[in-house]
């Protein structure tokens, strides 16, 4: 077990650490052993107000929003990337401590944070508007301006990584930020605050208010002086945020919500290769992953062979102490989530699905929120475990016969975040990917997220995109400046 | 006078220092005192061949060609940081070899070189192709691939900066490079090579072959395995390069050539402000600057007032030791250039122009050593005079009165060049209409020489083609490949 140094646990506003106005604290736990890690300042509406005011001031009056060139902004963002890289081990240890993911996964997450921040640092001075051809008597240009003060609310599954996915484009665009991490995993975001200071960001550019969704999240959603919200988390909360935005100042929202993503294995795929790949991605982060491929559609001609091999591979995954580098799966993030997942497993069994592997609680010394990787077979499309996002290490295996059938069934969901296709046939791959209603379609790979490639959902998996140039668009306002000027013949030099 | 440590003077190929095949050396001089600085290896055709082979191998077989765009960007960003860290050393070397004031080397050249590299490092993983909508039975996409091995040939006026302007986009695009600095100013490029190694670039990605244009430049231009050439320098040499490209493998060329840029000062502007601004930019780099504002068109209603104030401002400029922080103008780069500029000044006088200010050698040293020339203003100049038509590339400006807008546009455009132009006015319609009409790659309104990594720079007409800087520069280093995949619709296809 690691003895990592904890970050400052107060609220971070105007580059300073402050207590919440109420003085309240909330507890954050180590999901590996259920022990209290520490108490963190619990923010509330008044603290949000203070943070928004700081962000607004930084945007309207501070150097960030007024005197700094986009190039200078980019330079500071690049410096932040370097600092995160320098503090990788510390951040990874904290992430594992608070979230429960394996230390190996945590390190990979921090690496990804570095890449994302560096990527967007490179965009800061490349956000180009347009000149629009009209006539010789008009000059029309667009300017891409920062949308303003933005609220970033992220979930507990990838605490600091999801924050970086949003910080990157928001900062590149020139926005100022009020962020709220999940109450389950506040520590890495707190640690990040010191790196912001060290990188040289002016006061008020990045503010962090920890607390609960019902208070802090709600205050942000309804706040009249926040120009935009970006949220990653559950669909239920996403709806509330959008409602809050509608009822307040019509702030635009970006929502990255859940999924029930199909992974389609056609008969011509190489089973060994597919299964070997699946072993790495399917239960990563304990499947606490919004684009988790929870529905495996396997062509009937290869179903039995696939299932046998897949089961063998999954049995090799080790559940245990996340600080043990040989362990693949750590605990779930919290008792609430642990209970919820176990509830779904029970539901699956009671609805008649076959629990082919796992399906039980796993504990170390009787403690920790561990669940065995679980495979269900004999599942029908209308079963709860086939329709609802479980957010735990539970996958269902489904058979299909024809291409039309599998497309229809794959799309038959309120979600539309991601999908996978495994085939050697180029026409099949392209035709099926065209038909799948998902924001990301991976062919012969899965969960390959890259800073340069957009990520977001169709249908009720969300609105807008994270990552890539696309992410920046939602942090911009487009202003068209059209100047009328008389032609030279109608104009005289005085 | 600085006692700066000199770089390795050999050729840089495959991340190694090698002698030229011939063993020849060329001399590089300190233009401040005319003394020899050192000798550097002089490359020949055989050395170019070795370098091109190294670059080709690096692209086709080395890690560079397989590296992710993101990782390439990371290396370029590291190189930018290293240039920043070595700014003092590079600035000293630049001033020593080129003669420009140390304040300019440090405050502009090296700083801007780092900024350009950093800017383009950020582009490496953002060079996006397109998906093109056709029909449900086709998937069409474009891929932007590096054009290949590129030859970069740069002039002596901004030695490291011009190299960085070209290295930035070519490296971001994923190309490999054979570069030839000017034989007058090889030292900063040589020092830079060690930073390339330290940054972690694979061998063969960046190769430097010093030598003379007739030999090394010519070999690059004619080389059958160089995929593109980018050149900054004189129009005369630009023609030779393009000819050679046509006669060899039809390699595309980007040419950044000279100019005779008009600076138009309308009657409504604030004379004091305009003259003060001009003091800072007009004689920068001793006007050894391809976009120098060498033709001042001043509205007749303000001509006398402008000339008086402008003259006063220019008299304040100090010519002298480039290491002195008070110095505005250092020496010209070489004796050849010094003689050439003096020749133009003499020609101006002979053709009847009035030498209003300067026009003489500036004797900074008691013994007359060094290639100094006083800032010079000519008046009573007609449009057909030589000093009004040809690029002087020295501290000589001509003042020309004008009456009407149409007249000044016509006269400003009446040149074979088209690199840059300035418009000074408070009237928004005038500014936009005139800038629309001017045939220049850059038009500055109420400013001049505003060069930013993010803004494209290049010329119209015979000032060149293609662009340096900005996203536009990258296009010159890319090949566009369209991949169109036919796939039967689902109904025509069976699992």
XYZ file of N, CA and C in Angstrom, chain B residues 70-258:
567
model
N 2.350 12.965 -33.302
C 2.440 13.531 -31.958
C 3.880 13.526 -31.456
N 4.574 12.422 -31.689
C 5.956 12.323 -31.223
C 6.868 13.250 -32.016
N 6.588 13.400 -33.299
C 7.361 14.358 -34.093
C 7.203 15.750 -33.505
N 5.951 16.078 -33.177
C 5.675 17.392 -32.601
C 6.440 17.602 -31.310
N 6.533 16.545 -30.541
C 7.231 16.631 -29.267
C 8.706 16.975 -29.467
N 9.328 16.377 -30.472
C 10.734 16.654 -30.747
C 10.929 18.099 -31.201
N 10.023 18.571 -32.028
C 10.126 19.946 -32.529
C 9.948 20.933 -31.376
N 9.027 20.625 -30.472
C 8.830 21.491 -29.303
C 10.092 21.507 -28.442
N 10.720 20.349 -28.324
C 11.960 20.271 -27.542
C 13.047 21.123 -28.192
N 13.119 21.061 -29.505
C 14.106 21.857 -30.236
C 13.870 23.349 -29.990
N 12.613 23.745 -29.985
C 12.276 25.146 -29.709
C 12.771 25.553 -28.324
N 12.540 24.697 -27.350
C 12.999 24.988 -25.990
C 14.520 25.109 -25.942
N 15.206 24.258 -26.689
C 16.667 24.299 -26.701
C 17.187 25.584 -27.341
N 16.528 26.026 -28.410
C 16.929 27.289 -29.032
C 16.763 28.430 -28.030
N 15.669 28.406 -27.295
C 15.453 29.411 -26.252
C 16.567 29.371 -25.215
N 16.911 28.156 -24.801
C 17.917 28.010 -23.749
C 19.294 28.484 -24.208
N 19.564 28.358 -25.501
C 20.869 28.740 -26.038
C 20.823 30.092 -26.735
N 19.858 30.903 -26.339
C 19.642 32.168 -27.036
C 20.862 33.081 -26.999
N 21.507 33.183 -25.845
C 22.655 34.080 -25.730
C 23.767 33.672 -26.674
N 24.053 32.389 -26.681
C 25.142 31.887 -27.514
C 24.821 32.082 -28.994
N 23.607 31.696 -29.373
C 23.198 31.832 -30.767
C 23.189 33.297 -31.195
N 22.750 34.170 -30.305
C 22.696 35.592 -30.634
C 24.094 36.158 -30.858
N 25.010 35.778 -29.985
C 26.393 36.222 -30.144
C 26.965 35.769 -31.482
N 26.719 34.506 -31.794
C 27.214 33.962 -33.059
C 26.597 34.675 -34.253
N 25.303 34.943 -34.147
C 24.588 35.578 -35.253
C 25.149 36.979 -35.504
N 25.341 37.708 -34.429
C 25.885 39.065 -34.548
C 27.308 39.037 -35.081
N 28.078 38.091 -34.585
C 29.471 37.956 -35.016
C 29.563 37.722 -36.527
N 28.728 36.851 -37.016
C 28.819 36.398 -38.399
C 28.038 37.289 -39.369
N 26.927 37.846 -38.896
C 26.054 38.637 -39.775
C 26.266 40.137 -39.620
N 26.569 40.581 -38.411
C 26.782 42.005 -38.166
C 25.596 42.735 -37.589
N 24.444 42.080 -37.533
C 23.266 42.764 -37.002
C 23.467 43.055 -35.518
N 22.802 44.084 -34.991
C 22.969 44.401 -33.575
C 22.608 43.203 -32.694
N 23.346 43.049 -31.615
C 23.085 41.951 -30.686
C 21.670 42.041 -30.136
N 21.205 43.276 -29.939
C 19.834 43.436 -29.433
C 18.821 42.868 -30.424
N 19.129 42.972 -31.725
C 18.228 42.420 -32.736
C 18.369 40.904 -32.817
N 19.611 40.417 -32.736
C 19.820 38.965 -32.775
C 19.055 38.295 -31.656
N 19.189 38.852 -30.461
C 18.584 38.242 -29.286
C 17.085 38.526 -29.219
N 16.738 39.796 -29.395
C 15.351 40.200 -29.212
C 14.437 39.798 -30.336
N 14.993 39.588 -31.510
C 14.133 39.231 -32.629
C 14.515 37.886 -33.243
N 15.703 37.815 -33.836
C 16.043 36.628 -34.621
C 15.903 35.313 -33.866
N 16.639 35.187 -32.771
C 16.665 33.892 -32.097
C 15.344 33.640 -31.376
N 14.787 34.700 -30.811
C 13.490 34.562 -30.142
C 12.418 34.111 -31.124
N 12.412 34.729 -32.293
C 11.409 34.371 -33.296
C 11.671 32.993 -33.883
N 12.942 32.606 -33.957
C 13.249 31.258 -34.443
C 12.626 30.219 -33.513
N 12.791 30.429 -32.209
C 12.209 29.498 -31.238
C 10.691 29.504 -31.332
N 10.121 30.687 -31.508
C 8.661 30.766 -31.582
C 8.121 30.058 -32.812
N 8.839 30.199 -33.920
C 8.388 29.526 -35.141
C 8.432 28.016 -34.958
N 9.517 27.529 -34.383
C 9.622 26.083 -34.169
C 8.524 25.599 -33.229
N 8.268 26.379 -32.189
C 7.237 25.973 -31.226
C 5.866 25.970 -31.891
N 5.621 26.985 -32.692
C 4.347 27.072 -33.402
C 4.132 25.838 -34.272
N 5.142 25.512 -35.066
C 4.983 24.378 -35.981
C 5.033 23.042 -35.258
N 5.749 22.983 -34.137
C 5.694 21.763 -33.329
C 4.257 21.455 -32.943
N 3.499 22.515 -32.677
C 2.090 22.349 -32.334
C 1.242 21.872 -33.497
N 1.705 22.079 -34.729
C 0.927 21.668 -35.901
C 1.118 20.199 -36.270
N 2.194 19.598 -35.780
C 2.574 18.273 -36.280
C 1.419 17.279 -36.312
N 0.620 17.242 -35.245
C -0.465 16.252 -35.198
C -1.827 16.877 -35.494
N -1.808 17.979 -36.236
C -3.053 18.658 -36.579
C -3.171 18.878 -38.086
N -2.398 18.133 -38.850
C -2.399 18.272 -40.309
C -3.424 17.274 -40.838
N -4.654 17.741 -40.906
C -5.780 16.846 -41.125
C -6.184 16.821 -42.587
N -6.400 15.617 -43.098
C -6.972 15.493 -44.429
C -8.478 15.639 -44.337
N -9.155 15.169 -45.346
C -10.605 15.339 -45.378
C -11.293 14.032 -45.726
N -12.529 13.912 -45.306
C -13.399 12.876 -45.844
C -14.347 13.598 -46.781
N -14.561 13.017 -47.950
C -15.282 13.708 -49.009
C -16.568 12.954 -49.328
N -17.713 13.629 -49.221
C -18.985 12.943 -49.437
C -19.217 12.664 -50.924
N -19.464 11.404 -51.260
C -19.735 11.029 -52.647
C -21.049 10.272 -52.711
N -21.028 9.024 -52.308
C -22.267 8.244 -52.253
C -22.058 7.130 -51.248
N -23.125 6.418 -50.959
C -23.013 5.385 -49.933
C -22.170 4.204 -50.399
N -21.843 4.164 -51.685
C -21.027 3.054 -52.176
C -19.540 3.382 -52.262
N -19.202 4.603 -51.845
C -17.797 4.986 -51.862
C -17.415 5.650 -50.549
N -16.204 5.366 -50.115
C -15.618 6.154 -49.032
C -14.382 6.819 -49.596
N -14.378 8.152 -49.594
C -13.242 8.897 -50.145
C -12.620 9.740 -49.047
N -11.321 9.656 -48.971
C -10.625 10.441 -47.956
C -9.312 10.941 -48.531
N -8.801 12.018 -47.963
C -7.479 12.468 -48.356
C -6.526 12.294 -47.193
N -5.297 11.961 -47.547
C -4.236 11.886 -46.552
C -3.180 12.904 -46.926
N -2.738 13.678 -45.941
C -1.680 14.652 -46.176
C -0.356 14.023 -45.766
N 0.407 13.631 -46.750
C 1.670 12.952 -46.494
C 2.845 13.901 -46.696
N 3.940 13.675 -45.992
C 5.123 14.515 -46.240
C 5.573 14.346 -47.686
N 5.992 15.453 -48.295
C 6.377 15.404 -49.695
C 7.672 14.621 -49.885
N 8.491 14.542 -48.843
C 9.691 13.709 -48.945
C 10.940 14.383 -48.409
N 11.994 14.287 -49.203
C 13.269 14.923 -48.861
C 13.245 16.333 -49.434
N 13.459 17.325 -48.584
C 13.395 18.700 -49.067
C 14.746 19.395 -48.942
N 15.042 20.220 -49.946
C 16.237 21.056 -49.907
C 15.856 22.447 -49.436
N 16.513 22.936 -48.393
C 16.218 24.273 -47.869
C 17.454 25.141 -48.050
N 17.287 26.227 -48.781
C 18.411 27.111 -49.080
C 18.049 28.501 -48.578
N 18.856 29.007 -47.661
C 18.481 30.284 -47.063
C 19.573 31.333 -47.219
N 19.149 32.582 -47.090
C 20.028 33.726 -47.301
C 20.726 34.123 -46.008
N 21.545 35.154 -46.111
C 22.392 35.580 -44.994
C 21.790 36.680 -44.134
N 20.619 37.216 -44.517
C 20.111 38.358 -43.752
C 19.516 37.953 -42.404
N 18.840 36.818 -42.365
C 18.333 36.301 -41.085
C 18.679 34.821 -41.025
N 19.922 34.499 -40.802
C 20.411 33.123 -41.012
C 19.611 32.042 -40.295
N 19.517 32.128 -38.966
C 18.835 31.042 -38.252
C 17.319 31.174 -38.352
N 16.856 32.408 -38.416
C 15.411 32.624 -38.464
C 14.806 32.054 -39.744
N 15.434 32.349 -40.874
C 14.906 31.841 -42.141
C 14.947 30.315 -42.174
N 15.997 29.753 -41.613
C 16.087 28.292 -41.553
C 14.950 27.727 -40.699
N 14.675 28.379 -39.578
C 13.606 27.900 -38.699
C 12.235 28.035 -39.349
N 12.065 29.108 -40.129
C 10.802 29.300 -40.840
C 10.508 28.133 -41.776
N 11.567 27.509 -42.288
C 11.385 26.409 -43.228
C 11.459 25.050 -42.537
N 12.313 24.942 -41.539
C 12.397 23.686 -40.798
C 11.087 23.401 -40.071
N 10.505 24.426 -39.486
C 9.279 24.255 -38.719
C 8.215 23.493 -39.492
N 7.753 24.041 -40.620
C 6.683 23.357 -41.347
C 7.126 22.048 -41.991
N 8.378 21.990 -42.465
C 8.802 20.751 -43.135
C 8.913 19.608 -42.135
N 9.419 19.901 -40.942
C 9.492 18.859 -39.912
C 8.096 18.481 -39.422
N 7.249 19.472 -39.234
C 5.882 19.184 -38.787
C 5.185 18.267 -39.783
N 5.451 18.491 -41.061
C 4.836 17.669 -42.105
C 5.433 16.269 -42.148
N 6.607 16.096 -41.547
C 7.226 14.779 -41.535
C 8.313 14.592 -42.574
N 8.757 15.690 -43.195
C 9.820 15.604 -44.204
C 11.187 15.406 -43.558
N 12.154 15.050 -44.378
C 13.550 15.102 -43.956
C 14.258 16.131 -44.829
N 15.356 16.654 -44.308
C 15.880 17.925 -44.800
C 17.357 17.885 -45.117
N 17.709 18.525 -46.239
C 19.095 18.881 -46.514
C 19.109 20.394 -46.657
N 19.802 21.059 -45.744
C 19.779 22.517 -45.721
C 21.133 23.084 -46.104
N 21.072 24.214 -46.794
C 22.286 24.946 -47.134
C 22.153 26.380 -46.633
N 22.856 26.715 -45.568
C 22.884 28.115 -45.153
C 23.712 28.935 -46.146
N 23.616 30.249 -46.021
C 24.452 31.107 -46.859
C 25.922 30.930 -46.490
N 26.780 31.020 -47.497
C 28.220 30.920 -47.234
C 28.731 32.112 -46.421
N 27.936 33.190 -46.356
C 28.352 34.351 -45.566
C 28.051 34.182 -44.083
N 27.087 33.334 -43.765
C 26.626 33.235 -42.372
C 26.312 31.797 -41.985
N 27.307 30.935 -41.940
C 27.054 29.523 -41.651
C 27.013 29.149 -40.171
N 27.434 30.048 -39.294
C 27.768 29.612 -37.934
C 26.584 29.229 -37.061
N 25.500 29.995 -37.102
C 24.381 29.647 -36.216
C 23.726 28.338 -36.642
N 23.683 28.091 -37.954
C 23.105 26.822 -38.408
C 23.945 25.657 -37.909
N 25.258 25.851 -37.889
C 26.142 24.790 -37.409
C 25.951 24.546 -35.909
N 25.845 25.624 -35.164
C 25.618 25.477 -33.718
C 24.286 24.771 -33.472
N 23.312 25.131 -34.267
C 21.956 24.577 -34.187
C 21.964 23.050 -34.318
N 22.903 22.527 -35.097
C 22.963 21.080 -35.323
C 23.116 20.303 -34.023
N 23.896 20.843 -33.095
C 24.064 20.155 -31.815
C 22.747 20.130 -31.043
N 21.940 21.171 -31.225
C 20.638 21.198 -30.557
C 19.704 20.165 -31.180
N 19.847 19.990 -32.492
C 19.056 18.970 -33.176
C 19.353 17.596 -32.585
N 20.633 17.337 -32.391
C 21.026 16.053 -31.794
C 20.490 15.927 -30.378
N 20.668 17.000 -29.610
C 20.247 16.966 -28.211
C 18.735 16.789 -28.082
N 18.000 17.356 -29.024
C 16.539 17.238 -28.982
C 16.097 15.801 -29.215
N 16.936 15.015 -29.881
C 16.601 13.613 -30.083
C 16.140 13.261 -31.478
N 16.375 14.148 -32.441
C 15.977 13.807 -33.804
C 16.787 12.617 -34.302
N 16.123 11.685 -34.959
C 16.855 10.542 -35.518
C 17.882 11.001 -36.554
N 18.927 10.229 -36.735
C 19.957 10.580 -37.724
C 19.355 10.736 -39.118
N 19.827 11.765 -39.817
C 19.421 11.937 -41.205
C 18.195 12.801 -41.404
N 17.510 13.154 -40.323
C 16.308 13.980 -40.473
C 16.696 15.400 -40.885
N 17.714 15.932 -40.234
C 18.190 17.276 -40.568
C 19.675 17.183 -40.891
N 20.016 17.574 -42.113
C 21.406 17.546 -42.560
C 21.780 18.933 -43.069
N 22.992 19.381 -42.736
C 23.441 20.708 -43.152
C 24.688 20.575 -44.015
N 24.615 21.113 -45.224
C 25.778 21.113 -46.113
C 26.112 22.556 -46.453
N 27.172 23.063 -45.863
C 27.599 24.421 -46.175
C 28.388 24.446 -47.475
N 28.382 25.603 -48.104
C 29.110 25.736 -49.365
C 28.574 26.919 -50.132
N 29.005 27.041 -51.375
C 28.554 28.171 -52.179
C 27.361 27.768 -53.038
N 26.555 28.760 -53.379
C 25.321 28.513 -54.109
C 25.537 27.840 -55.449
N 26.590 28.250 -56.155
C 26.851 27.689 -57.486
C 27.076 26.192 -57.440
N 27.514 25.706 -56.288
C 27.879 24.296 -56.193
C 26.826 23.529 -55.403
N 26.697 23.860 -54.131
C 25.777 23.117 -53.263
C 24.323 23.422 -53.612
N 24.028 24.706 -53.766
C 22.663 25.088 -54.124
C 22.251 24.479 -55.446
N 23.190 24.506 -56.379
C 22.922 23.955 -57.703
C 22.712 22.442 -57.640
N 23.533 21.785 -56.839
C 23.415 20.327 -56.716
C 22.059 19.946 -56.122
N 21.625 20.703 -55.125
C 20.317 20.433 -54.526
C 19.199 20.650 -55.547
N 19.312 21.743 -56.288
C 18.257 22.092 -57.244
C 18.130 21.067 -58.358
N 19.257 20.529 -58.777
C 19.251 19.554 -59.863
C 19.066 18.122 -59.380
N 19.104 17.918 -58.066
C 19.181 16.545 -57.555
C 17.905 15.755 -57.861
N 18.090 14.574 -58.399
C 16.957 13.756 -58.816
C 16.207 13.139 -57.636
N 16.816 13.153 -56.455
C 16.154 12.524 -55.312
C 15.754 13.536 -54.240
N 15.758 14.809 -54.598
C 15.205 15.834 -53.710
C 13.789 16.118 -54.201
N 12.821 16.045 -53.291
C 11.418 16.127 -53.688
C 10.867 17.540 -53.751
N 11.539 18.456 -53.092
C 11.067 19.842 -53.079
C 12.217 20.751 -52.671
N 12.182 21.983 -53.157
C 13.155 22.982 -52.727
C 12.410 24.193 -52.193
N 12.890 24.712 -51.084
C 12.396 25.994 -50.606
C 13.591 26.930 -50.478
N 13.471 28.094 -51.109
C 14.605 29.020 -51.182
C 14.186 30.415 -50.760
N 15.019 31.044 -49.953
C 14.868 32.464 -49.668
C 16.155 33.153 -50.086
N 16.016 34.164 -50.938
C 17.198 34.883 -51.401
C 16.848 35.789 -52.560
N 17.804 35.970 -53.446
C 17.604 36.936 -54.526
C 16.738 36.362 -55.640
N 16.128 37.273 -56.392
C 15.285 36.860 -57.512
C 16.115 36.155 -58.573
N 17.327 36.640 -58.760
C 18.205 36.039 -59.779
C 18.468 34.570 -59.460
N 18.797 34.289 -58.215
C 19.081 32.902 -57.842
C 17.802 32.079 -57.843
N 16.699 32.701 -57.462
C 15.415 31.999 -57.486
C 15.114 31.443 -58.868
N 15.407 32.254 -59.891
C 15.190 31.793 -61.265
C 16.036 30.571 -61.581
N 17.289 30.632 -61.149
C 18.202 29.519 -61.439
C 17.696 28.228 -60.796
N 17.185 28.358 -59.576
C 16.697 27.181 -58.859
C 15.485 26.588 -59.565
N 14.596 27.454 -59.996
C 13.386 26.967 -60.650
C 13.721 26.293 -61.974
N 14.674 26.885 -62.688
C 15.130 26.296 -63.952
C 15.690 24.906 -63.713
N 16.510 24.797 -62.693
C 17.148 23.516 -62.387
C 16.110 22.473 -62.004
N 15.102 22.912 -61.264
C 14.042 21.984 -60.868
C 13.311 21.470 -62.097
N 13.073 22.386 -63.047
C 12.382 21.999 -64.274
C 13.220 21.017 -65.084
N 14.527 21.225 -65.070
C 15.413 20.386 -65.878
C 15.741 19.054 -65.222
N 15.399 18.901 -63.953
C 15.748 17.654 -63.274
C 14.501 16.800 -63.092
N 13.899 16.813 -61.921
C 12.774 15.918 -61.645
C 11.455 16.648 -61.410
N 11.366 17.888 -61.888
C 10.137 18.680 -61.713
C 9.758 18.844 -60.247
N 10.746 18.934 -59.395
C 10.441 19.155 -57.978
C 9.762 20.513 -57.794
N 8.717 20.575 -56.995
C 8.101 21.875 -56.729
C 9.047 22.766 -55.927
N 8.954 24.047 -56.176
C 9.798 24.996 -55.461
C 8.939 26.041 -54.759
N 9.403 26.479 -53.625
C 8.844 27.651 -52.964
C 9.932 28.705 -52.988
N 9.576 29.890 -53.461
C 10.569 30.954 -53.594
C 10.141 32.176 -52.789
N 11.009 32.588 -51.894
C 10.793 33.821 -51.140
C 11.894 34.770 -51.593
N 11.531 35.706 -52.472
C 12.552 36.516 -53.127
C 12.484 37.962 -52.641
N 13.032 38.866 -53.446
C 13.162 40.227 -52.962
C 11.924 41.071 -53.145
